[in-house]
CSV table of C-alpha atoms in Angstrom, one decimal:
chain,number,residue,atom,x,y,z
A,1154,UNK,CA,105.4,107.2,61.7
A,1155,UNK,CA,103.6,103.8,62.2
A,1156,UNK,CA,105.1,101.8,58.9
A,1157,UNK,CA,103.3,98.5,57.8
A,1158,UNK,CA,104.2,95.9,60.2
A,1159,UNK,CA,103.1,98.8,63.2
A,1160,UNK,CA,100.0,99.2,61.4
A,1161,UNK,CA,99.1,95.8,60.8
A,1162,UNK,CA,100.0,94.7,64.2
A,1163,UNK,CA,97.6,97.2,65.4
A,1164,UNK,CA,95.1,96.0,63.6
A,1165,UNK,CA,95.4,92.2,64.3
A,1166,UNK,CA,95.0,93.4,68.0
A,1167,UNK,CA,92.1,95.8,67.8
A,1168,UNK,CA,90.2,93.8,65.2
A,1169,UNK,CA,88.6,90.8,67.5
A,1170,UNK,CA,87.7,93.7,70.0
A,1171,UNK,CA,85.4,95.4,67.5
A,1172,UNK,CA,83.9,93.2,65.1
A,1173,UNK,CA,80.4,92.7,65.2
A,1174,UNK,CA,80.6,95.5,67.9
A,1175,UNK,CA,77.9,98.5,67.2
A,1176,UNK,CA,78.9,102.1,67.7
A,1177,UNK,CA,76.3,103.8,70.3
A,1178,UNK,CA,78.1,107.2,70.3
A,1179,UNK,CA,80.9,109.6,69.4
A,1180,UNK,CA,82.9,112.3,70.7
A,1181,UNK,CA,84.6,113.8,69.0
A,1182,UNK,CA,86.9,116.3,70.5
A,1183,UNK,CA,89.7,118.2,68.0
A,1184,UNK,CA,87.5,118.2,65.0
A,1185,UNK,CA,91.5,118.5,62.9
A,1186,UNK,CA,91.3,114.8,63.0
A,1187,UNK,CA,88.1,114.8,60.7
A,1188,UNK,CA,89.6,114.5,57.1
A,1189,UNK,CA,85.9,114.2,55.6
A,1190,UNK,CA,83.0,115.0,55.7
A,1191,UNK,CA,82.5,117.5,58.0
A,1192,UNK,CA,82.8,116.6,61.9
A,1193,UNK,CA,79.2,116.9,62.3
A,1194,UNK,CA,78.5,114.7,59.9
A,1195,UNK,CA,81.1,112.3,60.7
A,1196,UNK,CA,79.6,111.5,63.9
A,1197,UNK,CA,76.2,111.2,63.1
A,1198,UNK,CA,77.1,108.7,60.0
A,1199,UNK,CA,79.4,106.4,62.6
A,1200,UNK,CA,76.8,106.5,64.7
A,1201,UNK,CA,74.6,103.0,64.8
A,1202,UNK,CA,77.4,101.5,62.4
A,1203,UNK,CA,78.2,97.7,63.1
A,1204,UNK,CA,81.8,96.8,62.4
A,1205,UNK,CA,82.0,93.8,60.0
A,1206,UNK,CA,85.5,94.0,59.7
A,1207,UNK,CA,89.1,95.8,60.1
A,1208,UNK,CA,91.4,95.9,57.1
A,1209,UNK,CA,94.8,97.5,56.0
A,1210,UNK,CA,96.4,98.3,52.9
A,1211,UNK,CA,99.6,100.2,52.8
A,1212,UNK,CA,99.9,102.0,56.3
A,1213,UNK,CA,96.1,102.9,56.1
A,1214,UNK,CA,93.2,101.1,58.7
A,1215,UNK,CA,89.8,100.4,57.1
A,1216,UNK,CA,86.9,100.1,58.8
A,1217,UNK,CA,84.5,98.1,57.2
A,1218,UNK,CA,80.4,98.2,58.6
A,1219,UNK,CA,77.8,95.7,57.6
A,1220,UNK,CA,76.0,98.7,56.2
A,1221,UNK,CA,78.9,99.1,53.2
A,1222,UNK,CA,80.2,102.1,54.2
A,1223,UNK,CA,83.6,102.1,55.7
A,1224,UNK,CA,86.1,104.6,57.4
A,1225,UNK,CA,89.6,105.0,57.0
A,1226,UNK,CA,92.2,106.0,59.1
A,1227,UNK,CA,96.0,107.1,59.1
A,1228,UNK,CA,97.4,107.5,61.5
A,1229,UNK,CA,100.1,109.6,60.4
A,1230,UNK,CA,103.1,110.7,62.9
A,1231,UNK,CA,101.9,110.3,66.4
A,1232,UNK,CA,98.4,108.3,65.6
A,1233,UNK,CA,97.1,105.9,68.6
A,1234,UNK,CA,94.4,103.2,68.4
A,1235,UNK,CA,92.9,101.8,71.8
A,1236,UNK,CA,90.1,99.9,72.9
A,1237,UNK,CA,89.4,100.1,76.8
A,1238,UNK,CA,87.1,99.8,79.1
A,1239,UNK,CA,85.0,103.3,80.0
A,1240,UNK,CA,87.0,103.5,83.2
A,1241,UNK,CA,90.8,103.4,81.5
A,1242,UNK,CA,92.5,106.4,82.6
A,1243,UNK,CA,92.0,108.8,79.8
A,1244,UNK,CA,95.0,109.8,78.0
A,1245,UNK,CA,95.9,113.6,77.1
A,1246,UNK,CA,95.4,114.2,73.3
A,1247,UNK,CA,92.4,111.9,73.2
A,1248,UNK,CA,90.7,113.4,70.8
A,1249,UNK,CA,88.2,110.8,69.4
A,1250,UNK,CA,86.0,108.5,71.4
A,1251,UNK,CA,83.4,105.8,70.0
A,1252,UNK,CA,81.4,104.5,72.2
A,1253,UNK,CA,80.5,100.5,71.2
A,1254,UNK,CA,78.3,98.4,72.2
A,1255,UNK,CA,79.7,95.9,74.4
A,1256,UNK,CA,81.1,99.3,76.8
A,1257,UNK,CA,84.0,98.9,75.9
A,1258,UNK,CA,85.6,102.5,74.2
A,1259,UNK,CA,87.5,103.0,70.9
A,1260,UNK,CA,89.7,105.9,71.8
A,1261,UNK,CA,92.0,107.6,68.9
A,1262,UNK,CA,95.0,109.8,70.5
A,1263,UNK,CA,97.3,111.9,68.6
A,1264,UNK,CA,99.7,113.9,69.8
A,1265,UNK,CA,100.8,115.8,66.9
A,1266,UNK,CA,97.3,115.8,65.9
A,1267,UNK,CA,98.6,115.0,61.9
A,1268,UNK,CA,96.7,111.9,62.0
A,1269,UNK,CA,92.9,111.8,59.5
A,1270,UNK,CA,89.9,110.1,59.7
A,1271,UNK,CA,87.6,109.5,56.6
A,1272,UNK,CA,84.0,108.3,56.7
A,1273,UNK,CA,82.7,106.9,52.9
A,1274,UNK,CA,79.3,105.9,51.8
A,1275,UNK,CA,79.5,102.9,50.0
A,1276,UNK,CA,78.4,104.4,46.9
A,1277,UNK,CA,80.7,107.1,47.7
A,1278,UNK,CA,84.0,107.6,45.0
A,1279,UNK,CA,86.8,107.6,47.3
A,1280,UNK,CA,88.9,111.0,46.3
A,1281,UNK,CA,90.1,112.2,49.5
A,1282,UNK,CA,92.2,109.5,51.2
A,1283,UNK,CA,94.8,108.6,48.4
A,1284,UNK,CA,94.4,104.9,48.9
A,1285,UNK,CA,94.1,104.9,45.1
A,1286,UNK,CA,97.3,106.4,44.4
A,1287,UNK,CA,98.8,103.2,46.4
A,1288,UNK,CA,101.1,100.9,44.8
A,1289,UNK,CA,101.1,96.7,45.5
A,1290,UNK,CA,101.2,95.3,48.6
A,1291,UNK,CA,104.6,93.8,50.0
A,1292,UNK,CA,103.3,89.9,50.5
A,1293,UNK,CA,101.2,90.9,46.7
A,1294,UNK,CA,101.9,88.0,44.3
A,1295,UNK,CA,102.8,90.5,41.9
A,1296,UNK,CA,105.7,91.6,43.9
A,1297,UNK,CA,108.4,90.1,41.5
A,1298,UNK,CA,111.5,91.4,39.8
A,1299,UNK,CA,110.0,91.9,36.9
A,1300,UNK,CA,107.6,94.7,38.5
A,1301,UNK,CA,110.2,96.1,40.1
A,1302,UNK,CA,112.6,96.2,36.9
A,1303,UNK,CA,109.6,98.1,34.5
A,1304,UNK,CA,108.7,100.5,37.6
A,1305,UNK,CA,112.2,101.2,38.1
A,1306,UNK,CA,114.6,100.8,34.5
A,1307,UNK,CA,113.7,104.1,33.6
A,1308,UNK,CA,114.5,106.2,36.8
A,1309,UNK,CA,117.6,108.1,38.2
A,1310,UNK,CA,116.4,108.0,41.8
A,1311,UNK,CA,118.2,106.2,44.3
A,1312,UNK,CA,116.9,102.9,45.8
A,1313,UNK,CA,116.3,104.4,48.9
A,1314,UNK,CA,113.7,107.0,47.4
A,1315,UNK,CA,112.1,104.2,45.3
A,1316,UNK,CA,111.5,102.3,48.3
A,1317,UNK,CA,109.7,105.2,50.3
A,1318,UNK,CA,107.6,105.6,47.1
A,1319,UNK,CA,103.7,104.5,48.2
A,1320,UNK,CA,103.2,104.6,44.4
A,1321,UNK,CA,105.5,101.8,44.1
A,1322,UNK,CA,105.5,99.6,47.0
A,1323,UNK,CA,102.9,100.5,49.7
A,1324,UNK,CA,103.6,100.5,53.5
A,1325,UNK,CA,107.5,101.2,53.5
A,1326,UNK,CA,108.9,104.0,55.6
A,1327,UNK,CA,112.5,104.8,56.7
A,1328,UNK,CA,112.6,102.2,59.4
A,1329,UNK,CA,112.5,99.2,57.0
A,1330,UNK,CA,113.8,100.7,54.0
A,1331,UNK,CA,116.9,100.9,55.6
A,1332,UNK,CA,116.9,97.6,57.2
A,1333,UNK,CA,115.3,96.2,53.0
A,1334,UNK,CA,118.8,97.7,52.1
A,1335,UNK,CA,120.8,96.1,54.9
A,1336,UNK,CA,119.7,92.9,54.1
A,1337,UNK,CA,120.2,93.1,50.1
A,1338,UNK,CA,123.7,94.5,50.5
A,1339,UNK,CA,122.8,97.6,48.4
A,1340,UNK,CA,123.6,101.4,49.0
A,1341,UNK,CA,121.0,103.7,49.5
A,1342,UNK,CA,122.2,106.2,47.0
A,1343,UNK,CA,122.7,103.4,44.4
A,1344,UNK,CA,120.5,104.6,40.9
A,1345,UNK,CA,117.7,102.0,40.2
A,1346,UNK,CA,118.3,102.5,36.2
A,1347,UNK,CA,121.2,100.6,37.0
A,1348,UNK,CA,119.7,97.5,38.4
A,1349,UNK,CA,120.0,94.2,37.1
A,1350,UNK,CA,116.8,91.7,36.9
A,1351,UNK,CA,118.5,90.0,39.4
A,1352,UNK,CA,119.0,92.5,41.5
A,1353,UNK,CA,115.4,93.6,40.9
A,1354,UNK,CA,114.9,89.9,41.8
A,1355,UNK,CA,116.6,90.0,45.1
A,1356,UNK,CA,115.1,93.3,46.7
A,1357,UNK,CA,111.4,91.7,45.5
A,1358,UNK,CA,112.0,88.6,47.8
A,1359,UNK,CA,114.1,91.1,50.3
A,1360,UNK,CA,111.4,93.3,50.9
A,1361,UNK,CA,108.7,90.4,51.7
A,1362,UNK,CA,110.8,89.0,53.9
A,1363,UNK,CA,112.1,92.2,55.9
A,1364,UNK,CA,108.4,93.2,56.5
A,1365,UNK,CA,107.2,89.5,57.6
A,1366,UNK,CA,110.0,89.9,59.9
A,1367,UNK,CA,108.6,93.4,61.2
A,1368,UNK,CA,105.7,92.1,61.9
A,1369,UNK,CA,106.7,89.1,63.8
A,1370,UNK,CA,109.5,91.6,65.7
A,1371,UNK,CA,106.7,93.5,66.6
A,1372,UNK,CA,103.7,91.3,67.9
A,1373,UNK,CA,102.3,91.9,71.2
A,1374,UNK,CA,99.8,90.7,73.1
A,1375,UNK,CA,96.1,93.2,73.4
A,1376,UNK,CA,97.1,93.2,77.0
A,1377,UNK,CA,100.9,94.6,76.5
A,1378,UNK,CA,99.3,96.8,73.8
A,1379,UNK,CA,97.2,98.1,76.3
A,1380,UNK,CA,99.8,98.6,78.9
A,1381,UNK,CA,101.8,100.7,76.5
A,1382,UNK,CA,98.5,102.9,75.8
A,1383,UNK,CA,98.9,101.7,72.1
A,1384,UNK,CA,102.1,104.8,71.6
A,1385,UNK,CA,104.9,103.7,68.7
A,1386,UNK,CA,107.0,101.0,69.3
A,1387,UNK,CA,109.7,98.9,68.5
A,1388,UNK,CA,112.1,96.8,70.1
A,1389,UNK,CA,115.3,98.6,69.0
A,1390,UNK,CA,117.7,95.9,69.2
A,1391,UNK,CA,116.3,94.1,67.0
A,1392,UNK,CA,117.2,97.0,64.1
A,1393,UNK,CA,120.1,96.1,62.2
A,1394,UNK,CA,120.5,99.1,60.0
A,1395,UNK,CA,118.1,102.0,61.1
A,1396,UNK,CA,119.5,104.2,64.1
A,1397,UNK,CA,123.1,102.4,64.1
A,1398,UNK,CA,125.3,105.2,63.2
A,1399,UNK,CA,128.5,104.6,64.8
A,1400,UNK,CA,127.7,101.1,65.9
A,1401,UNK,CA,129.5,98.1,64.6
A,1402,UNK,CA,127.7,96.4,62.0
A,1403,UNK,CA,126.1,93.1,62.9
A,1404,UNK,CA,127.4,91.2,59.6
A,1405,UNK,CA,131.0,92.5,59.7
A,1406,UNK,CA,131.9,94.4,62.5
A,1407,UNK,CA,132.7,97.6,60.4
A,1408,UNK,CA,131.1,101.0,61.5
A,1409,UNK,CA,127.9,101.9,60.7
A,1410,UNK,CA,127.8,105.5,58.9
A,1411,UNK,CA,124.6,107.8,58.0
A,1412,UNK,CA,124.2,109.5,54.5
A,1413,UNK,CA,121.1,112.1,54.1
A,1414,UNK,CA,118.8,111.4,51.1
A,1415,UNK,CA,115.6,113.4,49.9
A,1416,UNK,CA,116.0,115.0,53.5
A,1417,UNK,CA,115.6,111.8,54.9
A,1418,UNK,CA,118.4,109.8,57.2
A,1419,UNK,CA,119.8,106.5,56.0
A,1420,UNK,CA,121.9,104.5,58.0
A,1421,UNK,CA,124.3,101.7,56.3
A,1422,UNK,CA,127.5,99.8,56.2
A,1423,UNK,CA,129.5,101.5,53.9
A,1424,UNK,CA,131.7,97.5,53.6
A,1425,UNK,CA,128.7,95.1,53.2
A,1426,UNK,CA,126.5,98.2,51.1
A,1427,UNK,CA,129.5,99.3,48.8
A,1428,UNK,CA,128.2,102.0,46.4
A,1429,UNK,CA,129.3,100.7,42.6
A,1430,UNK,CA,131.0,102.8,40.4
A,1431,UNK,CA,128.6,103.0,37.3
A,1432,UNK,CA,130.4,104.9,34.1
């Protein structure tokens, strides 16, 4: 799945292609896709909708229109973005197409099809997407240790579990929790109602400055994002935690190992991420 610095990437590139861009038409063609309201309806409210702007919060794009109303995306597992000219080589899986006004073509592809669009009035209460249920933004000024200490004093759950939590801190997935815990030293099993304030301290400033680095690992120009039809990427050997079981570990040279938590993988160097021994 697409975590922030994907999703922000994406939309730093596809943003100057549609503002002020008006949508002539829309196809849409799995009608899964269409979280709310119903397909029919979806296409006739895009429809004639000019694109003021293109914002994110958490691992969500928002499509703002100079009418108020907005529409939301996720784009979930599989999710791709693209704007190409009418005569780009359509893609299998396309399963939205919106047609804009300079002919140019916002196409959404999705293998897995688990990806949602939303379309909101703007006097419409947003209860479907969840973005209310999001926790701060990583770069958010109120990103400190102290947050982090009152969110997390109380709870049993590991750190790696408290960073995948949108509730806490939006936009996190496995890829960069792991490398967050790489580059703070700490285990991902370690209990967070053990943490100091300045440990709280250090993953605050930690996890703003693993995600900057994500999204400046991951910039592209439109023109390579084209050429890679917009699928997931990453330029793996950059990653200094996440996939390196059984590699040496880029600080110390001991092996990486893998430890499975809340069903999800996490990968670690069991020397520089020693787990401490709380009585």
């Amino acid at each position: 799945m697409p975590e922030l610095p994907e999703v922000e990437t994406i939309r730093r590139i596809v943003e100057p292609q549609i503002v002020g861009r008006t949508i002539s038409d829309v196809r849409v063609l799995k009608e899964q896709i269409i979280a709310h309201p119903a397909s029919e309806d979806f296409s006739r409210s895009l429809s004639g909708q000019t694109i003021a702007e293109l914002k994110r919060r958490g691992k969500f794009l928002i499509f703002l229109f100079t009418s108020g109303d907005c529409m939301v995306l996720h784009l979930r597992m599989t999710g791709q973005l693209l704007v190409t000219p009418p005569s780009f080589p359509m893609e299998r899986h396309t399963h939205l197409i919106a047609t804009l006004s300079d002919g140019n073509e916002m196409r959404y592809i999705d293998i897995r099809r688990f990806g949602r669009f939303w379309f909101l009035r703007s006097d419409e209460p947003d209860t479907f997407t969840g973005i209310d249920r999001l926790g701060i933004e990583p770069f958010s000024e109120h990103l400190t240790g102290a947050y982090l200490k009152e969110r997390l004093a109380h709870r049993a759950i590991s750190i790696k579990m408290a960073l995948l939590d949108q509730s806490i801190v939006c936009g996190i997935g496995n890829i960069y929790a792991d490398e967050i815990l790489y580059a703070a030293c700490l285990h991902p099993e370690e209990p967070c109602n053990h943490f100091s304030t300045r440990t709280c301290n250090r993953i605050a400033v930690t996890i703003r400055d693993t995600i900057e680095w994500g999204i400046e690992t991951d910039a592209m120009t439109p023109e390579e994002y084209l050429a890679g039809k917009g699928k997931e990427y990453r330029n793996t050997p950059d990653l200094r935690a996440y996939g390196r079981e059984g590699k040496p570990c880029l600080r110390c040279g001991h092996t990486m190992k893998r430890v499975t938590i809340g069903g999800r993988s996490s990968c670690y160097c069991p020397h520089c991420q020693r787990k401490k021994q709380h009585t």
